[in-house]
Coordinates of N, CA and C and ligand atoms in Angstrom, one line a residue:
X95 N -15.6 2.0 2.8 CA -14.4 1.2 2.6 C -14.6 -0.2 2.9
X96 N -14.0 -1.0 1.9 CA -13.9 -2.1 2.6 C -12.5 -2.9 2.9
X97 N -12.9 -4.1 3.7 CA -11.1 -4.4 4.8 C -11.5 -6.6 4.0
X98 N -10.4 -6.8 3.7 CA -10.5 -8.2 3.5 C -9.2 -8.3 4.3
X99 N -9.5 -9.4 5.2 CA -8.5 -9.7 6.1 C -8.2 -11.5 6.2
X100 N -7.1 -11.6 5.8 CA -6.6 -13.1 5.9 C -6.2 -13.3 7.3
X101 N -6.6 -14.4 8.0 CA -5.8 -14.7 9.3 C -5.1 -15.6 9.4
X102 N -3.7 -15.9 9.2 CA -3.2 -16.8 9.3 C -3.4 -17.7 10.6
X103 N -4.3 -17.7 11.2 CA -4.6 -18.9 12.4 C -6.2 -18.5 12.9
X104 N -6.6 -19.8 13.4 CA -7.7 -19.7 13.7 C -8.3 -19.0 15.2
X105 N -6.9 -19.1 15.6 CA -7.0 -18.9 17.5 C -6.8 -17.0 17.7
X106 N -7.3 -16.7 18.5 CA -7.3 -15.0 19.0 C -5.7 -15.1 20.2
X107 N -4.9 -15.0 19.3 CA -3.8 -15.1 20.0 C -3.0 -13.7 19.8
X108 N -2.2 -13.5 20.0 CA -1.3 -12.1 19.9 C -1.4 -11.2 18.2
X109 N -1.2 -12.3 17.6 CA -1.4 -11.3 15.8 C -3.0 -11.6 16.0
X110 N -3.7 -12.1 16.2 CA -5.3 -12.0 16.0 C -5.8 -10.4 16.5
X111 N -5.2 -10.6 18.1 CA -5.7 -9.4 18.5 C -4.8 -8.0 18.4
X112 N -3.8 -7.9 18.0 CA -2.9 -6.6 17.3 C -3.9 -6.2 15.9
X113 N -4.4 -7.5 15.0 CA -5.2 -7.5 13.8 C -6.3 -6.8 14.4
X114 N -6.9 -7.1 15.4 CA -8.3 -6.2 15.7 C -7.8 -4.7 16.4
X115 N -6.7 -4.6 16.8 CA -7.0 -3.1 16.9 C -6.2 -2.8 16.1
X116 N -6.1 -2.9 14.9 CA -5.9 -2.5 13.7 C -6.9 -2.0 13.1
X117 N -8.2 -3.1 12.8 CA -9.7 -3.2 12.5 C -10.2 -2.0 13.5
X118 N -10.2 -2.0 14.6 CA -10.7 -0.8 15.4 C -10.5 0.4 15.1
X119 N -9.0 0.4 14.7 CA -8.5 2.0 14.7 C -9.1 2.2 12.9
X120 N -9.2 1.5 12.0 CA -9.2 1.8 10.9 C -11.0 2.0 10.1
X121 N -11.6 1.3 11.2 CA -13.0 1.0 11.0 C -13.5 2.7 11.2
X122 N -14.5 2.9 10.0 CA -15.1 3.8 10.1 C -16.8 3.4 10.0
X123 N -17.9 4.5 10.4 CA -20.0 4.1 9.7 C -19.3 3.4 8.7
X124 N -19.1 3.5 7.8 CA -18.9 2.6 6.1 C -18.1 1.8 5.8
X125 N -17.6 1.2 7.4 CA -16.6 0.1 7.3 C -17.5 -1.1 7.3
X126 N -17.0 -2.1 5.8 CA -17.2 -3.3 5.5 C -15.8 -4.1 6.1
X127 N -16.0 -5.4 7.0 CA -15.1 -6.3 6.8 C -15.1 -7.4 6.9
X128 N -14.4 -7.9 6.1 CA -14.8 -9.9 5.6 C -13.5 -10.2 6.0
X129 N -14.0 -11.6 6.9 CA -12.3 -12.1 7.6 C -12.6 -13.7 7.1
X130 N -11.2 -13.6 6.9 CA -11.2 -15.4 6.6 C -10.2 -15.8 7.2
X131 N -10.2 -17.4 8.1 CA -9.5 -17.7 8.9 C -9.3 -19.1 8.4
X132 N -7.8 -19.4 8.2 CA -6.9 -20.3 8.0 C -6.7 -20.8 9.1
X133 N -6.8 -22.6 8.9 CA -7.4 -23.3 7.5 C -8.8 -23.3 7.7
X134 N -9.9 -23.3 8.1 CA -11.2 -23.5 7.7 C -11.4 -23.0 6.6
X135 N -11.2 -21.6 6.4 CA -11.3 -21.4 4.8 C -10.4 -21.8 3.8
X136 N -8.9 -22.4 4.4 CA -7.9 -23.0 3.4 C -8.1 -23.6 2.7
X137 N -8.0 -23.5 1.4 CA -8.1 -24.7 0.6 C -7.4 -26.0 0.4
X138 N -7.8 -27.2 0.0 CA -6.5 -27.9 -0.2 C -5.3 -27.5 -0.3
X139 N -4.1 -28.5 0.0 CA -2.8 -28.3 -0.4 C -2.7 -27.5 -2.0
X140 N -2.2 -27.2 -2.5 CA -1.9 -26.9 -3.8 C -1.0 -28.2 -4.6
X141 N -1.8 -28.9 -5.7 CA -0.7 -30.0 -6.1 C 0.1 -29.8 -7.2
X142 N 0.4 -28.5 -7.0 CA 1.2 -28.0 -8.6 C 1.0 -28.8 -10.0
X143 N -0.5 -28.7 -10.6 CA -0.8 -29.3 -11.7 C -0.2 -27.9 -12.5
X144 N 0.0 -27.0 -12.5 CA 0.2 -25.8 -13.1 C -1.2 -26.0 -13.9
X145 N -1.7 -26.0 -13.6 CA -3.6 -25.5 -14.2 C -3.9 -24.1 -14.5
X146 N -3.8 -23.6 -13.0 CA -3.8 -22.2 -12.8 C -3.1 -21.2 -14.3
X147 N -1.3 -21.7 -14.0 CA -0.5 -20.8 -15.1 C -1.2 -21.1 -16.2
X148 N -1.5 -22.7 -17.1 CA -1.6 -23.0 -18.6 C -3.1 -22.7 -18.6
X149 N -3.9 -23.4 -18.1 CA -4.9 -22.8 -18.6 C -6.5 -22.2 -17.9
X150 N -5.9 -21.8 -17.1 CA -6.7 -20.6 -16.4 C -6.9 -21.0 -14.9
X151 N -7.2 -19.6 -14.2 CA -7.6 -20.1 -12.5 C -9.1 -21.0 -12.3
X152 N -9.8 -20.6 -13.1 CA -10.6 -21.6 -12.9 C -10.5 -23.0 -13.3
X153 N -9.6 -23.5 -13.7 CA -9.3 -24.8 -14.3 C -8.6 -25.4 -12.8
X154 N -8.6 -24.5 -11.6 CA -7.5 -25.2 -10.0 C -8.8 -26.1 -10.2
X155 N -8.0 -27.5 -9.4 CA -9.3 -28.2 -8.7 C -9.5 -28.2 -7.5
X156 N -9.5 -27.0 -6.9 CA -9.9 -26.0 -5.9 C -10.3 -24.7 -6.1
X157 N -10.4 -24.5 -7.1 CA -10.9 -23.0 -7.9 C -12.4 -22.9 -6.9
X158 N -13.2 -24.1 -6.8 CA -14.5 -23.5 -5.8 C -14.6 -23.2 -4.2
X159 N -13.2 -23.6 -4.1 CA -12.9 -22.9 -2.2 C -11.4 -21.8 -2.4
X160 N -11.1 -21.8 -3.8 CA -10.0 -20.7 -3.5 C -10.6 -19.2 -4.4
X161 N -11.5 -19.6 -5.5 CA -11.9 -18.1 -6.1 C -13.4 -17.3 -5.5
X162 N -14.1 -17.6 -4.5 CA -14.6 -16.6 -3.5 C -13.6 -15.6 -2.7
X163 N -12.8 -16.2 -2.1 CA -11.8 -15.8 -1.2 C -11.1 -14.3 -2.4
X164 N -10.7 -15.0 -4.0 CA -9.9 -13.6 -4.2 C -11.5 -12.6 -5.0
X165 N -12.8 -13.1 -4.8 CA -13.5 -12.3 -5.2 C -13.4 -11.2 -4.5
X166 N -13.1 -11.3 -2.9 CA -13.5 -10.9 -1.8 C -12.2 -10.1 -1.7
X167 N -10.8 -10.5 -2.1 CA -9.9 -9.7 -2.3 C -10.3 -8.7 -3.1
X168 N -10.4 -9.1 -4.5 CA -11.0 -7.8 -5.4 C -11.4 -6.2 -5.5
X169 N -12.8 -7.0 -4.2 CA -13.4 -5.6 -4.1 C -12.7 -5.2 -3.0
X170 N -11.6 -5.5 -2.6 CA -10.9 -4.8 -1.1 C -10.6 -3.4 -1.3
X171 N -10.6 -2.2 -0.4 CA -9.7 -0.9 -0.6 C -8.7 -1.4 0.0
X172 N -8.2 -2.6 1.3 CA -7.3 -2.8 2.3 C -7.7 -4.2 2.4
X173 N -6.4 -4.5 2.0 CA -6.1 -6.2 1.9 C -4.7 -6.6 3.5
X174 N -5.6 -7.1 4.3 CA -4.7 -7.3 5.0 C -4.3 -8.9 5.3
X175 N -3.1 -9.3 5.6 CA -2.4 -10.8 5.9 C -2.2 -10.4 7.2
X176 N -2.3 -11.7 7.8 CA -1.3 -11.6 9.1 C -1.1 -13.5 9.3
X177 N 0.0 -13.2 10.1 CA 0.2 -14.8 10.4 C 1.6 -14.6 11.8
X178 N 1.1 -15.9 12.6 CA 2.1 -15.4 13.7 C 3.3 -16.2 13.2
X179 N 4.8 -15.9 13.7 CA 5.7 -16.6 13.0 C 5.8 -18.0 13.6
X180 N 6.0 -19.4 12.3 CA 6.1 -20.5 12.7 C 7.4 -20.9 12.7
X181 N 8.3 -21.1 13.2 CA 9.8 -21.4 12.5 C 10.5 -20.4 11.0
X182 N 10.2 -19.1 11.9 CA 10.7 -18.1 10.7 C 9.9 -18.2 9.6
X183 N 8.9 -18.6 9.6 CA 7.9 -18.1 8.3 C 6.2 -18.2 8.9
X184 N 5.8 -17.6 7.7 CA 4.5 -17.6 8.0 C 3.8 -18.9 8.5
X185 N 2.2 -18.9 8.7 CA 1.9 -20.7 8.7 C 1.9 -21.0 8.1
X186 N 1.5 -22.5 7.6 CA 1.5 -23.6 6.7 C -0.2 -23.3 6.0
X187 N -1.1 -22.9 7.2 CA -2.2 -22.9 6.1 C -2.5 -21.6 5.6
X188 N -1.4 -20.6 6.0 CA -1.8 -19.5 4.9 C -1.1 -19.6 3.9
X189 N 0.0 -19.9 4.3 CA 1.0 -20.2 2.9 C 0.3 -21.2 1.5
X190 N -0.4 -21.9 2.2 CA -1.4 -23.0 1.3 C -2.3 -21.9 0.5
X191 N -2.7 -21.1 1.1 CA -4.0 -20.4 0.2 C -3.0 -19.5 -1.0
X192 N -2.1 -18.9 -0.3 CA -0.6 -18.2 -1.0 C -0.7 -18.8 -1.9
X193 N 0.0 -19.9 -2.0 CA 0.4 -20.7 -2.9 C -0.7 -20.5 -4.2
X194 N -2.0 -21.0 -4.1 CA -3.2 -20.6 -4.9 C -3.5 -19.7 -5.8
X195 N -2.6 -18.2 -5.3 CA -2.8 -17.5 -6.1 C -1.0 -16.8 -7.1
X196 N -0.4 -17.9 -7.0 CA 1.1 -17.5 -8.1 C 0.6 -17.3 -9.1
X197 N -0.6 -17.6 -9.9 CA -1.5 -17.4 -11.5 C -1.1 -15.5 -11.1
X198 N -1.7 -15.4 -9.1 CA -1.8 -13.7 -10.1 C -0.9 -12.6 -9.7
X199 N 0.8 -13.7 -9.5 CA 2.5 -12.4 -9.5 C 1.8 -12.0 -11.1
X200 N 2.5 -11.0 -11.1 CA 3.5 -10.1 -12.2 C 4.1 -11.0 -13.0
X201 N 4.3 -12.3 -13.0 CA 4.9 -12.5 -14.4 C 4.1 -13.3 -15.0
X202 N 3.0 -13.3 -14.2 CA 1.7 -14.6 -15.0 C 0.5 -13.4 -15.1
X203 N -0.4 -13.5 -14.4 CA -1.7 -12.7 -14.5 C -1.9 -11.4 -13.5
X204 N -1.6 -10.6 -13.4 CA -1.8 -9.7 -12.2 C -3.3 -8.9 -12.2
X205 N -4.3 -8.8 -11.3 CA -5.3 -7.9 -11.5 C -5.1 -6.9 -11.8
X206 N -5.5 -6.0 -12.9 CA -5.9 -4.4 -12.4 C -6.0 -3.6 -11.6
X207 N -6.8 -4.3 -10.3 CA -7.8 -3.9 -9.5 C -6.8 -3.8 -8.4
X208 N -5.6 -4.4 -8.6 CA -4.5 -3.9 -7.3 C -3.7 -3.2 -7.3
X209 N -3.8 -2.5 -8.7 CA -2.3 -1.4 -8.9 C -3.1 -0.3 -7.9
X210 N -3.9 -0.2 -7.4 CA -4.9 1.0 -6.5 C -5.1 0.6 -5.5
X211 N -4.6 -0.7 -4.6 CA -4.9 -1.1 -3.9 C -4.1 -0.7 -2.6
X212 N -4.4 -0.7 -1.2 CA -3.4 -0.6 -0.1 C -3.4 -2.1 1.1
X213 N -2.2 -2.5 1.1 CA -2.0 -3.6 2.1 C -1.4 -3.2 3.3
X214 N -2.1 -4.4 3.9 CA -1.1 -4.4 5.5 C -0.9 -5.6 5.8
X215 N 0.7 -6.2 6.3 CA 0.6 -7.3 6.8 C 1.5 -7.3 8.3
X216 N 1.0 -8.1 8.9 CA 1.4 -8.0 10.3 C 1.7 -9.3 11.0
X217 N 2.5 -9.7 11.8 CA 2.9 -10.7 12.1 C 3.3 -10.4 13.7
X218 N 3.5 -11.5 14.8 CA 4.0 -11.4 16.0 C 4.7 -12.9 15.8
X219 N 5.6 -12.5 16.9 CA 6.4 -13.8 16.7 C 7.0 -13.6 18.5
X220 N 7.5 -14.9 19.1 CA 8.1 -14.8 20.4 C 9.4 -14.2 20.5
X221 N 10.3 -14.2 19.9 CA 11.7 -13.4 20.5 C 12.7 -12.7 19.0
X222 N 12.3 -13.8 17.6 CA 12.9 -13.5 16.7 C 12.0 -13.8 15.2
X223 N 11.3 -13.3 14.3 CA 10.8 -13.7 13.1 C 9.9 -13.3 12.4
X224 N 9.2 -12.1 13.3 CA 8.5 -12.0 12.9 C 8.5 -10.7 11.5
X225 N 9.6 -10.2 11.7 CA 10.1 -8.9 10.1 C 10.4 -9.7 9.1
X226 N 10.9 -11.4 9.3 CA 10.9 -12.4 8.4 C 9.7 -12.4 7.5
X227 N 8.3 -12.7 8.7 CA 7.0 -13.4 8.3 C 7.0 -11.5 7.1
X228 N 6.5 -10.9 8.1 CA 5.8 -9.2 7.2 C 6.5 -9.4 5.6
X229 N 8.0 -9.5 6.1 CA 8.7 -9.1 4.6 C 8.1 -10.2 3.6
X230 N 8.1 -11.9 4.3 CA 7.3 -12.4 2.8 C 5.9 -12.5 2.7
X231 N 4.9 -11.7 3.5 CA 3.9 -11.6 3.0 C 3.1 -10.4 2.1
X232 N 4.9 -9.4 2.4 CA 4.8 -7.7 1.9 C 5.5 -8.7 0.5
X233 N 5.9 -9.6 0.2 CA 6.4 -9.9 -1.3 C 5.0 -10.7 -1.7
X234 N 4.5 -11.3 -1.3 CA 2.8 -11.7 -2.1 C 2.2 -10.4 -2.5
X235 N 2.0 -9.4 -1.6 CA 1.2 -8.5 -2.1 C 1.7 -7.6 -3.5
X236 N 3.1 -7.2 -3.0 CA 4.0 -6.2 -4.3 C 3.6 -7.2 -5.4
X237 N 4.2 -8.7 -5.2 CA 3.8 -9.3 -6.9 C 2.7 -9.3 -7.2
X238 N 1.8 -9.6 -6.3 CA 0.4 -9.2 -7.4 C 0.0 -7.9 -7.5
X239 N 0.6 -6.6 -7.4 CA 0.4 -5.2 -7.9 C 0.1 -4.1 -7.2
X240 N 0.1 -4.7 -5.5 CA -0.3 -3.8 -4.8 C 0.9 -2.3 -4.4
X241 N 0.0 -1.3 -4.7 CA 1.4 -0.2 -4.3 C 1.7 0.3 -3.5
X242 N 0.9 0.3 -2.4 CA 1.5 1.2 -0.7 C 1.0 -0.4 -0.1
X243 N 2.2 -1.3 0.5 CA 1.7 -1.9 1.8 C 2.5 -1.8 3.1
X244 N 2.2 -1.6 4.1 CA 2.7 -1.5 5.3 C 2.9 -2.6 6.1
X245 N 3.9 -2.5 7.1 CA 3.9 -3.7 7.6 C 4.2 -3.3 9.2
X246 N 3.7 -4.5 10.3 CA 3.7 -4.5 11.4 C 3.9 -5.6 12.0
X247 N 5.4 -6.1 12.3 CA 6.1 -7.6 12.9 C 6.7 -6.6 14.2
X248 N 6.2 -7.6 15.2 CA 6.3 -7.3 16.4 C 7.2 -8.4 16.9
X249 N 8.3 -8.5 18.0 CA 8.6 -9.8 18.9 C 7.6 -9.3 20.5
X250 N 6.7 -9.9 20.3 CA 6.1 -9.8 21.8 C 6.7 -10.5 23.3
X251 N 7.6 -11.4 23.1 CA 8.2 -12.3 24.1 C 7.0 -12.9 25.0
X252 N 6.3 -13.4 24.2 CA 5.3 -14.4 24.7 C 4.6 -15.0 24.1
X253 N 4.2 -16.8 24.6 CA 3.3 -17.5 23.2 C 1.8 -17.0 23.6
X254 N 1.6 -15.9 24.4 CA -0.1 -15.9 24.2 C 0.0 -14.4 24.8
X255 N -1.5 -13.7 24.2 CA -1.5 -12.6 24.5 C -1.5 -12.2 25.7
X256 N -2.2 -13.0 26.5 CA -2.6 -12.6 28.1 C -1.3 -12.8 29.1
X257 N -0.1 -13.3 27.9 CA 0.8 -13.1 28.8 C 2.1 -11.5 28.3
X258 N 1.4 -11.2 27.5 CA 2.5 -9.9 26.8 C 2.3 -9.1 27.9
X259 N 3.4 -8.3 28.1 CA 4.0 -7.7 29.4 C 2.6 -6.2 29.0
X260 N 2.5 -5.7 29.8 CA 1.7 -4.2 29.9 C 2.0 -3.0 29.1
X261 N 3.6 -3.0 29.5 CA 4.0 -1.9 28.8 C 4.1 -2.2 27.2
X262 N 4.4 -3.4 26.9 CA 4.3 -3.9 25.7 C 3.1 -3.5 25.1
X263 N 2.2 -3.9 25.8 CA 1.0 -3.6 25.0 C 0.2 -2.4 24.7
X264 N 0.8 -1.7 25.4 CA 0.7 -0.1 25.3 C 1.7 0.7 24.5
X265 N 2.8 0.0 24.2 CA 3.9 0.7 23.4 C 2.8 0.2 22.0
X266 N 2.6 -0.9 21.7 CA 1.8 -1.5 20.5 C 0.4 -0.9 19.6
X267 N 0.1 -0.8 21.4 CA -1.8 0.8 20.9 C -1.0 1.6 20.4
X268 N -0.5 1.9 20.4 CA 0.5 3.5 20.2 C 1.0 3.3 18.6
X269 N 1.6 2.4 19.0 CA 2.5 2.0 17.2 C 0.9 2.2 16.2
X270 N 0.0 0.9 16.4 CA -0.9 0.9 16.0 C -1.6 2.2 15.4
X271 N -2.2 2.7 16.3 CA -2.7 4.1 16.0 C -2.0 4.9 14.7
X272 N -1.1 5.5 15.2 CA 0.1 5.7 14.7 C 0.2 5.4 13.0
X273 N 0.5 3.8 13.1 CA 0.5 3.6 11.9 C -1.1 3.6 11.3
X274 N -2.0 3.4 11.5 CA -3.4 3.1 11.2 C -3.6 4.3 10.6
X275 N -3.5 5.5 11.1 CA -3.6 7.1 10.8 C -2.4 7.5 9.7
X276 N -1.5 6.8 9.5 CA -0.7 6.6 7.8 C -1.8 6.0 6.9
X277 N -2.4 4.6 7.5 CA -2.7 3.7 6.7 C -4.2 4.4 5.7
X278 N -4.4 5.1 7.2 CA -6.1 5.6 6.4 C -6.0 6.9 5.3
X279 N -5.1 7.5 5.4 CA -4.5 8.7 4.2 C -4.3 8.0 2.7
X280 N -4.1 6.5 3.1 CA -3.2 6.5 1.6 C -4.5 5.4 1.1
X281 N -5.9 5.2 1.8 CA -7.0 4.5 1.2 C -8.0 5.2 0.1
X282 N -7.4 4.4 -1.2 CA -8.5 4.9 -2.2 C -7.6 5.8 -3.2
X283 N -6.0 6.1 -2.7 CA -5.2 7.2 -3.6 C -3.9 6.9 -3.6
X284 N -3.7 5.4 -3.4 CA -2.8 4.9 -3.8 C -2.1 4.6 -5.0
X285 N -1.1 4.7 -5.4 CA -0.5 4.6 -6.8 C 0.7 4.3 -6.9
X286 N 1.3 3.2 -8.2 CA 2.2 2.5 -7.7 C 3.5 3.7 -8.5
X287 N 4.2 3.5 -7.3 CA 5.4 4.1 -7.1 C 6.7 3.1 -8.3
X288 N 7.7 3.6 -8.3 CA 9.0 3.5 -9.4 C 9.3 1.9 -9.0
X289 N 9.5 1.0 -8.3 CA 9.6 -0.2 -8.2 C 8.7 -1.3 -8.6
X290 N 7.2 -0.9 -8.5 CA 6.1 -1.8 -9.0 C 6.4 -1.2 -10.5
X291 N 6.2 0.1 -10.9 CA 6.2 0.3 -12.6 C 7.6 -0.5 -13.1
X292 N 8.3 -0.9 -12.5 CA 9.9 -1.3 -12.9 C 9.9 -2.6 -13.0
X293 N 9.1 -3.1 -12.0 CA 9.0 -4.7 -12.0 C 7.4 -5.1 -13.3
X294 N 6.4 -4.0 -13.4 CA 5.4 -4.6 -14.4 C 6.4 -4.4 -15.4
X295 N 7.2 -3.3 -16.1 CA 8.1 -3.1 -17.4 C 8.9 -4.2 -17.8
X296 N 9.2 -5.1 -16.5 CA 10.2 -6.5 -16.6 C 9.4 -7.3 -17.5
X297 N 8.5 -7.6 -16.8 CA 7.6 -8.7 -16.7 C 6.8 -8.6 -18.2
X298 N 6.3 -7.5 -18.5 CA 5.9 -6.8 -19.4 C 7.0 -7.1 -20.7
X299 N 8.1 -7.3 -20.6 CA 9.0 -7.7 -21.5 C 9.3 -8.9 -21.8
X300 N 9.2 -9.8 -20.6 CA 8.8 -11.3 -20.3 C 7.5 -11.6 -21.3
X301 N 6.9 -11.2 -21.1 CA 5.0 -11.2 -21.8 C 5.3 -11.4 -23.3
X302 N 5.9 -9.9 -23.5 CA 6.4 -9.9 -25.0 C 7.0 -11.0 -25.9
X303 N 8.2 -11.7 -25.0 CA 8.9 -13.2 -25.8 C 8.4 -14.2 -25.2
X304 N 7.4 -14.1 -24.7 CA 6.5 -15.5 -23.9 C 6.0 -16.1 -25.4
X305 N 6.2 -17.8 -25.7 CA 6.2 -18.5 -26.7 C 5.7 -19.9 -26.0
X306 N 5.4 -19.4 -24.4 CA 5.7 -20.6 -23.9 C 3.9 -20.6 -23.3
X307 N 3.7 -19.5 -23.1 CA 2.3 -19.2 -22.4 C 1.6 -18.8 -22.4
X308 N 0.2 -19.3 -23.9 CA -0.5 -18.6 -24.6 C -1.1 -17.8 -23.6
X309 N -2.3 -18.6 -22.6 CA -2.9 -18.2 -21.2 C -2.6 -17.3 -21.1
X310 N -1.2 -16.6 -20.0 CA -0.7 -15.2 -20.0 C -0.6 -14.3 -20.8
X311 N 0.2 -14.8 -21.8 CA 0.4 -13.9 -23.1 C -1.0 -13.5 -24.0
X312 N -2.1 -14.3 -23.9 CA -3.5 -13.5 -24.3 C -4.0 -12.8 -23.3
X313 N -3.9 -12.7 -22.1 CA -4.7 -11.8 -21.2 C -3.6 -10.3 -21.2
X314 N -2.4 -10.4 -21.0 CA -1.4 -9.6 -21.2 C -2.2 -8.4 -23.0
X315 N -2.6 -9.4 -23.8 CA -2.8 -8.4 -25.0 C -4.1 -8.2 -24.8
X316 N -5.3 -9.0 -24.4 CA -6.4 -8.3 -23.5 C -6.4 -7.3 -23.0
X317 N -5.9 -6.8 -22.3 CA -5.6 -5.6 -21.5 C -4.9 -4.4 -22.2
X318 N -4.3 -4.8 -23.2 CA -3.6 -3.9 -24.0 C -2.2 -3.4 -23.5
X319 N -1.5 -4.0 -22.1 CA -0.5 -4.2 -21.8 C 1.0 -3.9 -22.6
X320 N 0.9 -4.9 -23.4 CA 2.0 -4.8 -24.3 C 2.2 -4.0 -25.4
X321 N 1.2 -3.2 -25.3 CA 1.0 -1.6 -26.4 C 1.0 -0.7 -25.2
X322 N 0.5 0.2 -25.2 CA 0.9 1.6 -24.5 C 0.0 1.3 -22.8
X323 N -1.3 0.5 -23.0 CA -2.0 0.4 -22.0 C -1.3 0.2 -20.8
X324 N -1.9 0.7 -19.4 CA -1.4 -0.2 -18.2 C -1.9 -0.2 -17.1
X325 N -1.9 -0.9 -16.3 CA -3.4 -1.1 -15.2 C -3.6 -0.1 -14.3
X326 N -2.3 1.1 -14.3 CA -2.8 2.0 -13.7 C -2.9 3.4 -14.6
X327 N -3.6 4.8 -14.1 CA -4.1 5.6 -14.7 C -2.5 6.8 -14.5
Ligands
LIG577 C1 5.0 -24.0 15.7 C2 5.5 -22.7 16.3 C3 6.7 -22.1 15.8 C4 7.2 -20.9 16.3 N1 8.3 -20.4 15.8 C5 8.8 -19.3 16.3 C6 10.0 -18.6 15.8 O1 10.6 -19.1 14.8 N2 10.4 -17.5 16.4 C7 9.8 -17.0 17.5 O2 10.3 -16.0 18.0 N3 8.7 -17.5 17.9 C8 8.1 -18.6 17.4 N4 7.0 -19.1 17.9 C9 6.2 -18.4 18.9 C10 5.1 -17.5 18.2 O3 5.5 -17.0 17.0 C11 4.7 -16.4 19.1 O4 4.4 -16.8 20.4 C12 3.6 -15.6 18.5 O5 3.4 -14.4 19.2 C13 2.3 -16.4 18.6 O6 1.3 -15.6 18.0 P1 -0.3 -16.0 18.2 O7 -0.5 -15.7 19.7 O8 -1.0 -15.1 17.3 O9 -0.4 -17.4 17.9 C14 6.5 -20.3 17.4 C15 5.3 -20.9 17.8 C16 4.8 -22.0 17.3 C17 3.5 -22.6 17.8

């Protein structure tokens, strides 16, 4: 199995270390995992040339520090985000890499390779924000096609881990676990459920009267999408 894990911060702070005993509980002998930590791996800002949407992801001019990172998505069985909450949202430099890949929502280019895919995103935040941060990082993953992702937003009532109260952190191993032993049942036999088929049949309909975006609308007939094909089995 392998784990691609975004970190929304560079520091081992409360979502760093909930993220590792996530990685603990989930790591098995044939665990691969590749972590990337925002911003060192961030790419530039995004300058909305719309390159990406008209004419292709490799046309970003950051395509050579933002397309490793979704190679590395790709081959993921378990694509995980986390970011601690900054003012009711995620950070600024994960949201920057976010940003990077709008080419691959559901109404522009979505992979294949995520209708089979399982996510997890996880956030901590001090007293209020963090079900904010999960829910819009659980909406990156649904638009690009993922079908089971789970989520784990915690309020720890503290800016650093070594100050989270004891019992807290024991209520959290527990959650953890818990959820981790869901997470590992649904690796490799996931399948998208009546809301992702509902939202590609939209979009898929979108594709169809697209006049406006050869880009999308040739990869869409690539795939055979807009005839009976569809990226899952
Ligand atoms: C810039 C900044 C903004 C923050 N905004 C919020 C917030 O909106 N709500 C909240 O409850 N805590 C907020 N916090 C506190 C952190 O979300 C909280 O301490 C979190 O657990 C830190 O995670 P970390 O240890 O992984 O960095 C903020 C902290 C920083 C540095």
């Amino acid at each position: 199995m392998k784990i691609v894990v975004l970190h929304g911060q560079m520091h081992k702070g409360s979502t760093y270390n909930i993220t590792k005993l996530f990685l603990e509980n989930l790591s098995g002998e044939n665990t691969e995992i590749i972590e990337f930590f925002m911003p060192k791996d961030t790419p530039r800002f995004c300058i909305g040339c719309f390159s990406c949407f008209t004419k292709g992801e490799d046309k970003c001019p950051h395509a050579d520090e933002v397309q490793p990172i979704v190679k590395e998505i790709d081959e993921a069985d378990l694509i995980i985000l986390e970011s601690p909450c900054y003012i009711y949202g995620m950070s600024g430099q994960l949201k920057t890499f976010l940003d990077h890949l709008a080419y691959r929502w559901m109404v522009h280019r979505p992979h294949p390779k995520m209708f089979s895919k399982v996510g997890l995103v996880i956030s901590t935040a001090a007293g209020a924000g963090s079900k904010k941060v999960t829910r819009s990082l659980k909406d990156n993953l649904f638009h690009w096609g993922v079908p089971r992702i789970y989520r784990y937003g915690i309020n720890v009532g503290a800016s650093s881990w070594e100050t989270v109260k004891l019992e807290k952190k024991l209520m959290i191993e527990m959650e953890v676990k818990k959820l981790s032993r869901k997470i590992a049942k649904q690796i490799g036999k996931a399948k998208p459920g009546l809301k992702t088929k509902l939202m590609f049949l939209i979009m898929r309909m979108a594709q169809k009267a697209n006049d406006w975006n050869p880009t999308d609308k040739n990869y869409w007939e690539k795939y055979g999408w807009l005839e009976t094909d569809r990226p899952w089995s």
